[in-house]
Amino acid sequence: MIRIRRAICEQLPHLKNACHALEVPAKNQVLQNARRPTLEWILPSAVAQQERELLEMVKEHRFDDTYVEKVRVVPSAARRAAKIEFQLQPQIFVEQLLQTKLSTSKPYPSPTEHILVEYSSPNIAKPFHVGHLRSTIIGNVLANLHQHLGYRTTRLNYLGDWGTQFGLLALGVILENVTDEEMQVSPIEVLYKSYVAANKAAEESPEIAKRARDLFAALEAGTDETMAKQWQQYRKYTIEDLSKVYKRLGVHFDSYEWESQYSQMQILDILDKLRHAGLLQPEQDGREIVVIDGRRIPIIKSDGSTLYLARDIAALLERLSRFQFSRLLYVVDNGQADHFNALFKTAVAVESRLNLDQLQHVKFGRIHGMSTRQGKAIFLKDVLDEARDIMREKRNFTATTKKNQTLDDENVCDILGISAVLVNVLKQRRQRDHEFSWMQALQVNGDTGIKLQYTHCRLSSLLDNFREVDLDGIKPNWMHFAEEPEDALDLVYELARFDQSIWRSKEQLEACVLVNYLFVLCNTTSRALKRLPVKHEKCLQRQSQRLLLFHAAKKTLQQGMQLLGLRPLDQM
């Protein structure tokens, strides 16, 4: 469909930016158009001033009849915006959607923008808990969407490993006599336990607290080479441990970066720029602050050490030089809104190459109620293990579950459990807090990750039964689908909406737009599977055309699931 959109928009300069705004209308409007394939462009408010001129130009223009059968313009009326309807050549339309062997040219133009997405970003002194889950999977989907649409996309994981609390962590490792072998086996949990132990000791002894501060001061000043080398090793083990969880979630990064890259030694130049610009102001207690929207925000503490905001400013400006990004998205919870407001406005004030439109805090709410059955404080790994174990129990106690010796049952249960967790989170509007329910997430009926996997498996099984059929040699036939029960064209039109769902999801930075599209696609596919049998269809032409339709449904569902970070199963 993207090729048809581009073919239409390339013919008029006024339409060149409307490629992704062309939409397949809703079902009731399709019925009004005698179920003929149509794309419509509802004129945005930005071009409302030129409505009459634009509509006249479109009416007079002769569009390439390879793709466009006729054009209808509808002027604005009352609160209804003007729109342009392009009725498409149905045969070309169905070929673009269903033909398995099409041109190898890129389906999307290559935008010149470079998009940076920073997401996940756990703190190595604390558990990688469920609070990081939304950042990790929302950020992953947004990066996937931009990459799919042809943007140059860089994925960053900016891990917290700096600040006074890390003096406590380093001291805890010493107090607990942690060996390198113990650290290597389970670095995140060992570091967390060390931090908890040192924190407790510091509360009971001022001397311990001072020792922790001195340790961090030495680390920040770079005067303790032994500790610096240990710190590098801890970070290496941490990444190796995190990578196992990320792999299960279908997540990857182009770069792991650390807060310690921008310690006091590295950001003196940034601080000088802030002072030179008159942005950094001294306080009577020795601190230095910036004033943002009337708020006095500390950047340097009275002892001269830097705060988190200073390091974030340094990281942002360094990334601008290193990546020359067009936009930088920070996928971080709602609670950090004031921090990012201060970060963006300070960075823009000190760097002329930067503007606020390039920077966005992608906010999200909290997940409540996600814990193991014991209800204790948990690591994200525990949640994923719990999902796998519950899924295994459900499968074992389901009467319809068939034994299949070729399946890796443990892997299948893991994929199903993770699909349930991810989709249950991604189907929510990101800024809303929501309650997590294992029962809802892991049910087969209703809108869940299990439903997506189940529908994909049904389609895979059907196509596997006809694997000897050469689908590449079958040409889609519009007249066939027009004469089928209406479920056939319903599915054809739903497949045609895939591109617009991806674009909307990217524009709104909302994974739920794509998730909800996939739920509708599954429902439409299920109805078509009931009404359009393949196995018992005696007419070979009907059978082959239906196979093409269900092949396209599987391919679209698979692509959508992969954009969400899911691993589509062929059997479950």
Coordinates of C-alpha atoms in Angstrom, one line a residue:
M1 CA 0.0 0.0 0.0
I2 CA 2.8 2.4 0.7
R3 CA 3.8 2.3 -3.0
I4 CA 0.3 3.3 -4.1
R5 CA 0.3 6.2 -1.5
R6 CA 3.7 7.4 -2.8
A7 CA 2.5 7.1 -6.5
I8 CA -0.4 9.4 -5.7
C9 CA 1.5 11.9 -3.6
E10 CA 4.4 12.2 -6.0
Q11 CA 2.1 13.6 -8.7
L12 CA 1.2 16.9 -6.9
P13 CA 3.6 19.0 -4.9
H14 CA 0.8 19.9 -2.4
L15 CA 0.4 16.2 -1.6
K16 CA 4.1 15.3 -1.2
N17 CA 3.9 15.3 2.6
A18 CA 0.5 13.6 2.8
C19 CA 1.8 10.1 2.0
H20 CA 1.2 8.6 5.5
A21 CA -1.9 10.7 6.0
L22 CA -3.8 8.9 3.3
E23 CA -6.1 6.4 5.0
V24 CA -8.3 3.5 4.2
P25 CA -11.7 4.7 5.4
A26 CA -13.8 3.0 8.1
K27 CA -16.0 0.1 7.2
N28 CA -19.3 2.1 6.9
Q29 CA -17.7 4.4 4.4
V30 CA -16.3 1.5 2.4
L31 CA -19.9 0.2 2.1
Q32 CA -21.0 3.7 0.9
N33 CA -18.3 3.5 -1.8
A34 CA -19.8 0.2 -3.1
R35 CA -16.9 -1.6 -1.3
R36 CA -14.4 -0.2 -3.9
P37 CA -10.9 0.4 -2.5
T38 CA -10.4 4.0 -1.5
L39 CA -7.8 6.2 0.1
E40 CA -8.8 9.5 1.7
W41 CA -6.9 12.6 2.8
I42 CA -8.7 14.7 5.4
L43 CA -7.2 18.2 5.0
P44 CA -5.3 19.2 8.2
S45 CA -5.9 22.6 9.7
A46 CA -2.5 23.7 8.5
V47 CA -3.7 23.8 4.9
A48 CA -7.3 25.0 5.7
Q49 CA -6.5 28.5 4.3
Q50 CA -5.7 27.0 0.9
E51 CA -8.7 24.6 0.9
R52 CA -10.5 26.0 -2.2
E53 CA -7.3 26.4 -4.3
L54 CA -6.1 22.9 -3.3
L55 CA -9.4 21.2 -4.0
E56 CA -9.6 22.9 -7.4
M57 CA -6.1 21.8 -8.3
V58 CA -6.8 18.2 -7.4
K59 CA -10.1 18.2 -9.4
E60 CA -8.3 19.5 -12.5
H61 CA -5.2 17.2 -12.2
R62 CA -5.2 14.0 -14.2
F63 CA -3.8 11.3 -11.9
D64 CA -2.0 8.2 -13.2
D65 CA -4.8 5.8 -14.0
T66 CA -2.5 2.9 -13.2
Y67 CA -3.4 3.5 -9.6
V68 CA -6.3 5.9 -9.5
E69 CA -9.7 5.2 -11.0
K70 CA -11.3 8.5 -10.0
V71 CA -11.0 11.4 -7.5
R72 CA -13.7 13.0 -5.5
V73 CA -13.3 16.2 -3.4
V74 CA -15.6 17.0 -0.5
P75 CA -15.5 20.6 0.7
S76 CA -15.6 21.4 4.4
A77 CA -19.0 21.9 6.0
A78 CA -19.8 23.1 9.5
R79 CA -17.4 21.1 11.8
R80 CA -16.5 18.6 9.1
A81 CA -13.1 19.1 7.5
A82 CA -12.6 19.0 3.7
K83 CA -11.3 15.7 2.3
I84 CA -10.1 14.2 -1.0
E85 CA -11.1 10.6 -1.9
F86 CA -8.9 8.6 -4.3
Q87 CA -10.8 5.6 -5.6
L88 CA -8.2 3.1 -6.6
Q89 CA -7.9 0.6 -9.4
P90 CA -9.0 -2.5 -7.5
Q91 CA -6.8 -5.0 -9.3
I92 CA -3.6 -3.0 -8.6
F93 CA -4.8 -2.5 -5.0
V94 CA -5.2 -6.2 -4.3
E95 CA -1.9 -7.1 -6.1
Q96 CA 0.0 -4.6 -3.9
L97 CA -1.5 -6.1 -0.8
L98 CA -1.5 -9.8 -1.5
Q99 CA 1.1 -10.7 -4.1
T100 CA 3.9 -12.5 -2.5
K101 CA 6.6 -11.6 -5.0
L102 CA 6.8 -7.8 -5.5
S103 CA 9.5 -5.4 -6.4
T104 CA 12.5 -5.4 -4.0
S105 CA 12.6 -1.5 -3.9
K106 CA 12.4 -0.1 -0.4
P107 CA 8.7 0.3 0.7
Y108 CA 9.4 3.5 2.6
P109 CA 11.4 6.6 1.6
S110 CA 14.5 7.1 3.6
P111 CA 14.0 10.2 5.9
T112 CA 17.2 12.2 6.5
E113 CA 16.4 12.6 10.2
H114 CA 18.5 10.8 12.8
I115 CA 16.5 9.7 15.8
L116 CA 18.1 8.8 19.2
V117 CA 16.0 6.9 21.6
E118 CA 17.2 6.5 25.2
Y119 CA 15.3 3.9 27.1
S120 CA 15.5 1.3 29.9
S121 CA 18.4 3.0 31.7
P122 CA 18.4 1.1 35.0
N123 CA 20.5 1.9 38.0
I124 CA 23.1 -0.8 38.8
A125 CA 22.8 -0.2 42.5
K126 CA 19.1 -1.2 42.5
P127 CA 17.1 -4.2 41.1
F128 CA 16.1 -4.1 37.5
H129 CA 12.5 -4.1 38.7
V130 CA 9.1 -3.8 36.9
G131 CA 9.3 0.0 37.0
H132 CA 11.9 -0.3 34.3
L133 CA 9.7 -2.6 32.2
R134 CA 7.6 0.2 30.6
S135 CA 10.6 2.3 29.7
T136 CA 12.3 -0.8 28.2
I137 CA 9.5 -2.1 26.1
I138 CA 7.9 1.3 25.1
G139 CA 11.3 2.6 24.0
N140 CA 12.0 -0.6 22.1
V141 CA 8.7 -0.3 20.2
L142 CA 9.3 3.4 19.4
A143 CA 12.8 2.6 18.1
N144 CA 11.4 -0.3 16.0
L145 CA 8.7 1.9 14.5
H146 CA 11.2 4.6 13.5
Q147 CA 13.6 2.1 12.0
H148 CA 10.8 0.4 10.1
L149 CA 9.8 3.7 8.6
G150 CA 13.3 4.3 7.3
Y151 CA 14.7 6.7 9.9
R152 CA 18.3 6.4 10.9
T153 CA 17.7 5.2 14.5
T154 CA 20.2 4.8 17.4
R155 CA 19.2 3.0 20.6
L156 CA 20.8 4.1 23.8
N157 CA 20.8 2.6 27.3
Y158 CA 22.2 5.1 29.8
L159 CA 22.9 3.3 33.0
G160 CA 23.1 4.9 36.4
D161 CA 26.5 4.1 38.0
W162 CA 27.5 7.4 39.6
G163 CA 26.7 9.6 42.6
T164 CA 27.3 9.4 46.4
Q165 CA 25.2 6.2 46.7
F166 CA 27.9 4.4 44.7
G167 CA 30.4 5.0 47.4
L168 CA 28.0 2.9 49.6
L169 CA 27.8 0.2 46.9
A170 CA 31.6 0.0 46.6
L171 CA 32.0 -0.1 50.4
G172 CA 29.3 -2.8 50.6
V173 CA 31.3 -5.0 48.2
I174 CA 34.2 -4.7 50.6
L175 CA 32.2 -5.3 53.8
E176 CA 30.5 -8.3 52.3
N177 CA 33.8 -9.8 51.0
V178 CA 32.3 -10.3 47.6
T179 CA 34.5 -12.4 45.3
D180 CA 34.9 -11.8 41.6
E181 CA 33.3 -15.2 41.0
E182 CA 30.2 -14.3 43.0
M183 CA 30.0 -10.9 41.2
Q184 CA 30.2 -12.6 37.8
V185 CA 27.5 -15.1 38.5
S186 CA 24.8 -12.6 39.5
P187 CA 26.1 -9.1 39.4
I188 CA 22.9 -7.1 39.7
E189 CA 21.6 -9.0 42.7
V190 CA 25.1 -9.0 44.4
L191 CA 25.5 -5.3 43.9
Y192 CA 22.0 -4.6 45.2
K193 CA 22.6 -6.8 48.4
S194 CA 26.0 -5.0 48.9
Y195 CA 24.3 -1.6 48.7
V196 CA 21.6 -2.6 51.1
A197 CA 24.2 -4.0 53.6
A198 CA 26.4 -0.8 53.4
N199 CA 23.4 1.5 53.7
K200 CA 22.3 -0.3 56.9
A201 CA 25.8 -0.1 58.3
A202 CA 26.1 3.6 57.4
E203 CA 22.8 4.3 59.3
E204 CA 24.4 2.8 62.4
S205 CA 27.8 4.3 62.1
P206 CA 28.8 7.9 60.9
E207 CA 32.3 6.5 60.3
I208 CA 31.0 4.0 57.8
A209 CA 29.0 6.8 56.0
K210 CA 32.1 9.0 55.8
R211 CA 34.2 6.1 54.5
A212 CA 31.6 5.6 51.7
R213 CA 31.7 9.3 50.8
D214 CA 35.5 9.2 50.7
L215 CA 35.5 6.1 48.5
F216 CA 33.2 7.8 46.0
A217 CA 35.3 11.0 46.1
A218 CA 38.4 8.9 45.2
L219 CA 36.5 7.2 42.4
E220 CA 35.2 10.5 41.0
A221 CA 38.7 12.1 41.3
G222 CA 40.3 9.1 39.6
T223 CA 42.9 8.7 42.4
D224 CA 42.1 5.0 43.2
E225 CA 43.1 2.9 40.2
T226 CA 42.3 -0.4 41.8
M227 CA 38.7 0.6 42.5
A228 CA 38.4 2.2 39.0
K229 CA 39.3 -1.2 37.4
Q230 CA 36.9 -3.0 39.7
W231 CA 34.2 -0.6 38.7
Q232 CA 34.8 -1.3 35.0
Q233 CA 34.6 -5.0 35.7
Y234 CA 31.3 -4.6 37.6
R235 CA 29.8 -2.7 34.7
K236 CA 30.9 -5.4 32.2
Y237 CA 29.2 -8.1 34.3
T238 CA 26.1 -6.0 34.7
I239 CA 25.7 -5.6 31.0
E240 CA 26.2 -9.3 30.5
D241 CA 23.5 -10.0 33.1
L242 CA 21.1 -7.4 31.7
S243 CA 21.5 -8.7 28.2
K244 CA 19.9 -12.0 29.2
V245 CA 16.7 -10.2 30.3
Y246 CA 16.8 -7.9 27.2
K247 CA 17.1 -10.9 24.9
R248 CA 14.0 -12.5 26.4
L249 CA 12.1 -9.2 26.0
G250 CA 13.2 -8.9 22.3
V251 CA 15.2 -5.8 23.1
H252 CA 18.6 -4.6 22.0
F253 CA 20.7 -1.5 22.1
D254 CA 23.3 0.1 19.8
S255 CA 25.2 1.6 22.7
Y256 CA 25.5 1.1 26.4
E257 CA 26.5 4.4 28.1
W258 CA 27.2 5.3 31.7
E259 CA 26.5 8.3 33.9
S260 CA 30.1 8.0 35.0
Q261 CA 31.2 9.0 31.5
Y262 CA 30.2 12.5 32.5
S263 CA 31.7 12.8 36.0
Q264 CA 33.2 16.0 37.3
M265 CA 36.5 15.6 35.5
Q266 CA 34.7 15.3 32.1
I267 CA 32.2 18.2 32.4
L268 CA 34.4 21.1 33.5
D269 CA 34.0 22.6 30.0
I270 CA 30.2 22.4 30.2
L271 CA 30.2 24.1 33.6
D272 CA 32.4 26.9 32.2
K273 CA 30.0 27.4 29.4
L274 CA 27.1 27.7 31.8
R275 CA 29.0 30.2 33.9
H276 CA 30.0 32.2 30.8
A277 CA 26.4 32.3 29.6
G278 CA 25.3 33.6 33.1
L279 CA 23.2 30.5 33.6
L280 CA 25.1 29.1 36.6
Q281 CA 24.5 31.2 39.7
P282 CA 26.3 30.9 43.1
E283 CA 24.3 30.4 46.3
Q284 CA 25.3 31.5 49.8
D285 CA 25.8 27.9 50.9
G286 CA 28.4 27.2 48.2
R287 CA 26.0 25.5 45.8
E288 CA 25.7 26.6 42.1
I289 CA 22.2 26.6 40.6
V290 CA 20.3 27.4 37.4
V291 CA 16.9 29.1 37.4
I292 CA 14.2 27.5 35.3
D293 CA 10.7 28.8 35.3
G294 CA 11.3 30.4 38.6
R295 CA 12.7 27.3 40.2
R296 CA 16.2 27.3 41.6
I297 CA 17.7 24.0 40.6
P298 CA 21.1 22.9 42.0
I299 CA 23.7 21.7 39.6
I300 CA 26.8 21.7 41.8
K301 CA 26.8 20.8 45.5
S302 CA 28.5 22.8 48.2
D303 CA 31.4 20.4 48.2
G304 CA 32.0 21.0 44.5
S305 CA 30.7 17.6 43.2
T306 CA 28.2 17.5 40.4
L307 CA 24.6 16.5 40.5
Y308 CA 22.6 14.4 38.1
L309 CA 21.3 17.4 36.1
A310 CA 24.9 18.5 35.4
R311 CA 25.8 15.1 34.0
D312 CA 22.7 14.9 31.9
I313 CA 23.4 18.3 30.4
A314 CA 26.9 17.1 29.5
A315 CA 25.6 13.8 28.1
L316 CA 23.0 15.7 25.9
L317 CA 25.5 18.1 24.5
E318 CA 28.1 15.4 23.9
R319 CA 25.5 13.3 22.0
L320 CA 24.6 16.3 19.8
S321 CA 28.2 16.5 18.7
R322 CA 28.7 12.8 18.4
F323 CA 25.5 11.8 16.7
Q324 CA 24.2 15.1 15.2
F325 CA 20.7 13.9 15.9
S326 CA 17.5 15.4 14.6
R327 CA 15.5 14.3 17.6
L328 CA 16.2 12.7 21.0
L329 CA 13.5 10.8 22.8
Y330 CA 13.9 10.1 26.5
V331 CA 11.6 7.3 27.6
V332 CA 11.3 7.9 31.3
D333 CA 8.4 7.9 33.8
N334 CA 6.1 10.8 34.6
G335 CA 7.9 11.6 37.8
Q336 CA 10.9 13.0 36.0
A337 CA 8.9 15.8 34.1
D338 CA 10.5 18.6 36.1
H339 CA 14.0 17.2 35.6
F340 CA 13.6 17.0 31.8
N341 CA 12.1 20.5 31.6
A342 CA 15.2 21.8 33.4
L343 CA 17.5 19.7 31.3
F344 CA 16.0 20.8 27.9
K345 CA 15.8 24.5 28.7
T346 CA 19.3 24.7 30.2
A347 CA 20.9 22.8 27.3
V348 CA 19.1 24.9 24.6
A349 CA 20.1 28.1 26.4
V350 CA 23.8 27.1 26.3
E351 CA 23.9 25.5 22.9
S352 CA 22.8 27.5 19.8
R353 CA 22.7 24.3 17.6
L354 CA 19.9 22.9 19.7
N355 CA 16.2 23.7 20.0
L356 CA 13.4 22.5 22.2
D357 CA 11.6 20.8 19.2
Q358 CA 14.5 18.3 19.0
L359 CA 14.0 17.1 22.5
Q360 CA 11.1 15.1 24.0
H361 CA 10.4 13.4 27.3
V362 CA 8.2 10.4 26.4
K363 CA 6.3 10.0 29.7
F364 CA 4.6 6.9 31.1
G365 CA 2.7 6.0 34.2
R366 CA 3.3 3.2 36.7
I367 CA 2.3 -0.5 36.8
H368 CA 0.6 -1.5 40.0
G369 CA 0.1 -5.0 41.2
M370 CA 2.9 -6.8 39.3
S371 CA 4.7 -9.1 41.7
T372 CA 5.4 -12.8 42.2
R373 CA 2.8 -14.9 44.0
Q374 CA 4.8 -14.4 47.2
G375 CA 4.3 -10.7 46.8
K376 CA 7.9 -9.8 47.7
A377 CA 10.1 -7.1 46.2
I378 CA 11.3 -8.5 42.9
F379 CA 13.6 -8.3 39.9
L380 CA 12.2 -8.2 36.4
K381 CA 13.7 -11.6 35.8
D382 CA 11.4 -13.0 38.5
V383 CA 8.4 -11.5 36.7
L384 CA 9.3 -13.2 33.4
D385 CA 10.0 -16.5 35.2
E386 CA 6.7 -16.3 36.9
A387 CA 4.9 -15.6 33.6
R388 CA 6.6 -18.7 32.1
D389 CA 5.7 -20.9 35.0
I390 CA 2.1 -19.8 35.1
M391 CA 1.8 -20.4 31.3
R392 CA 3.3 -23.9 31.7
E393 CA 0.6 -24.7 34.4
K394 CA -2.2 -23.4 32.2
R395 CA -1.0 -25.4 29.2
N396 CA -0.6 -28.6 31.3
F397 CA -4.1 -28.3 32.7
T398 CA -5.8 -27.4 29.4
A399 CA -7.7 -30.3 27.9
T400 CA -7.1 -29.2 24.3
T401 CA -3.3 -29.0 24.7
K402 CA -1.7 -31.6 22.5
K403 CA 1.6 -33.2 23.2
N404 CA 4.2 -32.3 20.5
Q405 CA 7.6 -33.9 20.9
T406 CA 9.2 -31.5 18.4
L407 CA 8.4 -28.4 20.6
D408 CA 10.8 -27.0 23.1
D409 CA 8.1 -26.7 25.8
E410 CA 10.2 -24.5 28.1
N411 CA 11.0 -22.1 25.3
V412 CA 7.3 -22.0 24.1
C413 CA 6.1 -21.3 27.6
D414 CA 8.7 -18.5 28.1
I415 CA 7.7 -16.9 24.8
L416 CA 4.0 -17.1 25.6
G417 CA 4.4 -15.7 29.1
I418 CA 6.5 -12.8 27.9
S419 CA 4.1 -12.1 25.1
A420 CA 1.3 -11.9 27.7
V421 CA 3.3 -9.5 30.0
L422 CA 4.5 -7.2 27.1
V423 CA 1.1 -6.9 25.4
N424 CA -0.7 -6.3 28.7
V425 CA 1.6 -3.3 29.3
L426 CA 1.7 -2.1 25.7
K427 CA -2.0 -2.1 25.1
Q428 CA -2.5 0.7 27.7
R429 CA -2.1 4.4 26.9
R430 CA 1.4 5.0 28.2
Q431 CA 0.7 8.0 30.5
R432 CA -1.9 6.0 32.5
D433 CA -1.1 4.1 35.6
H434 CA -2.7 0.7 35.4
E435 CA -3.2 -2.5 37.5
F436 CA -1.5 -5.6 36.3
S437 CA -3.5 -8.9 36.5
W438 CA -1.9 -12.3 35.8
M439 CA -5.4 -13.7 35.1
Q440 CA -6.2 -11.1 32.5
A441 CA -2.7 -11.1 30.9
L442 CA -2.5 -14.9 30.4
Q443 CA -6.1 -15.6 29.2
V444 CA -6.5 -17.0 25.7
N445 CA -9.8 -15.1 25.0
G446 CA -10.0 -11.4 24.9
D447 CA -7.3 -8.9 23.8
T448 CA -4.0 -10.4 25.1
G449 CA -0.6 -11.4 23.8
I450 CA -1.8 -15.0 23.9
K451 CA -4.4 -14.1 21.3
L452 CA -1.8 -12.7 18.9
Q453 CA 0.3 -15.8 19.3
Y454 CA -2.7 -18.1 18.9
T455 CA -3.9 -16.4 15.7
H456 CA -0.4 -16.5 14.2
C457 CA -0.1 -20.2 15.0
R458 CA -3.5 -20.9 13.4
L459 CA -2.4 -19.2 10.2
S460 CA 1.0 -20.9 10.3
S461 CA -0.7 -24.3 10.6
L462 CA -3.0 -23.6 7.7
L463 CA -0.2 -22.5 5.4
D464 CA 2.0 -25.4 6.5
N465 CA -0.7 -27.8 5.3
F466 CA -0.4 -26.3 1.8
R467 CA 3.3 -25.7 1.8
E468 CA 3.6 -27.5 -1.6
V469 CA 1.5 -24.7 -3.2
D470 CA 3.7 -22.1 -5.0
L471 CA 2.1 -18.9 -3.8
D472 CA 4.6 -16.8 -5.8
G473 CA 3.0 -18.1 -8.9
I474 CA -0.5 -17.1 -8.0
K475 CA -1.8 -13.7 -9.0
P476 CA -4.4 -12.1 -6.7
N477 CA -7.7 -11.5 -8.4
W478 CA -10.0 -8.6 -7.3
M479 CA -13.1 -10.1 -8.8
H480 CA -12.7 -13.2 -6.7
F481 CA -12.6 -11.3 -3.4
A482 CA -15.5 -9.0 -4.5
E483 CA -17.6 -12.2 -5.0
E484 CA -16.6 -13.9 -1.8
P485 CA -18.5 -13.4 1.5
E486 CA -17.9 -9.9 2.9
D487 CA -15.4 -11.3 5.4
A488 CA -12.9 -11.6 2.6
L489 CA -12.9 -7.9 1.7
D490 CA -13.1 -7.0 5.4
L491 CA -9.8 -8.7 5.8
V492 CA -8.3 -7.2 2.7
Y493 CA -9.2 -3.7 3.9
E494 CA -7.8 -4.4 7.4
L495 CA -4.5 -5.5 5.9
A496 CA -4.5 -2.2 3.9
R497 CA -4.7 -0.2 7.2
F498 CA -1.4 -1.7 8.5
D499 CA 0.8 1.2 7.2
Q500 CA -1.4 3.9 8.7
S501 CA -1.4 2.2 12.1
I502 CA 2.4 2.1 12.1
W503 CA 2.5 5.8 11.1
R504 CA 0.0 6.8 13.8
S505 CA 1.7 4.8 16.4
K506 CA 5.0 6.6 15.6
E507 CA 3.4 10.1 15.4
Q508 CA 1.6 9.7 18.7
L509 CA 4.5 7.8 20.3
E510 CA 1.9 5.3 21.5
A511 CA 2.5 1.5 21.1
C512 CA -1.1 0.9 21.9
V513 CA -2.2 2.2 18.5
L514 CA -0.3 -0.7 16.8
V515 CA -1.4 -3.2 19.5
N516 CA -5.1 -2.4 19.0
Y517 CA -4.7 -2.6 15.3
L518 CA -3.3 -6.1 15.7
F519 CA -6.2 -7.1 17.9
V520 CA -8.7 -6.0 15.2
L521 CA -6.6 -7.8 12.6
C522 CA -6.8 -11.0 14.6
N523 CA -10.6 -10.7 15.1
T524 CA -11.1 -10.0 11.4
T525 CA -8.8 -13.0 10.5
S526 CA -10.7 -15.3 12.8
R527 CA -14.0 -14.4 11.2
A528 CA -12.5 -15.0 7.7
L529 CA -11.0 -18.3 8.7
K530 CA -14.5 -19.5 9.7
R531 CA -16.3 -18.2 6.6
L532 CA -13.6 -18.9 4.0
P533 CA -12.5 -22.5 4.4
V534 CA -9.4 -23.7 2.5
K535 CA -9.0 -27.3 3.3
H536 CA -12.4 -28.4 2.2
E537 CA -12.8 -25.9 -0.7
K538 CA -13.1 -27.9 -3.9
C539 CA -12.6 -25.0 -6.3
L540 CA -8.9 -24.7 -6.7
Q541 CA -9.0 -21.0 -7.7
R542 CA -11.0 -20.1 -4.6
Q543 CA -8.6 -22.2 -2.5
S544 CA -5.5 -20.5 -3.9
Q545 CA -6.9 -17.0 -3.6
R546 CA -7.8 -17.7 0.1
L547 CA -4.3 -19.0 0.7
L548 CA -2.9 -15.7 -0.6
L549 CA -5.2 -13.8 1.7
F550 CA -4.2 -15.8 4.8
H551 CA -0.6 -15.7 3.8
A552 CA -0.8 -11.8 3.8
A553 CA -2.6 -11.9 7.1
K554 CA 0.2 -14.0 8.7
K555 CA 2.9 -11.8 7.2
T556 CA 1.3 -8.6 8.5
L557 CA 0.6 -10.1 11.9
Q558 CA 4.1 -11.4 12.2
Q559 CA 5.6 -8.0 11.2
G560 CA 3.4 -6.2 13.7
M561 CA 4.3 -8.6 16.5
Q562 CA 8.0 -8.2 15.8
L563 CA 7.7 -4.4 15.9
L564 CA 6.3 -5.0 19.5
G565 CA 9.3 -7.1 20.4
L566 CA 7.4 -10.4 20.3
R567 CA 8.8 -13.6 18.9
P568 CA 5.9 -15.1 16.8
L569 CA 5.3 -18.8 17.3
D570 CA 4.3 -21.3 14.6
Q571 CA 3.1 -23.8 17.2
M572 CA 2.0 -23.5 20.8

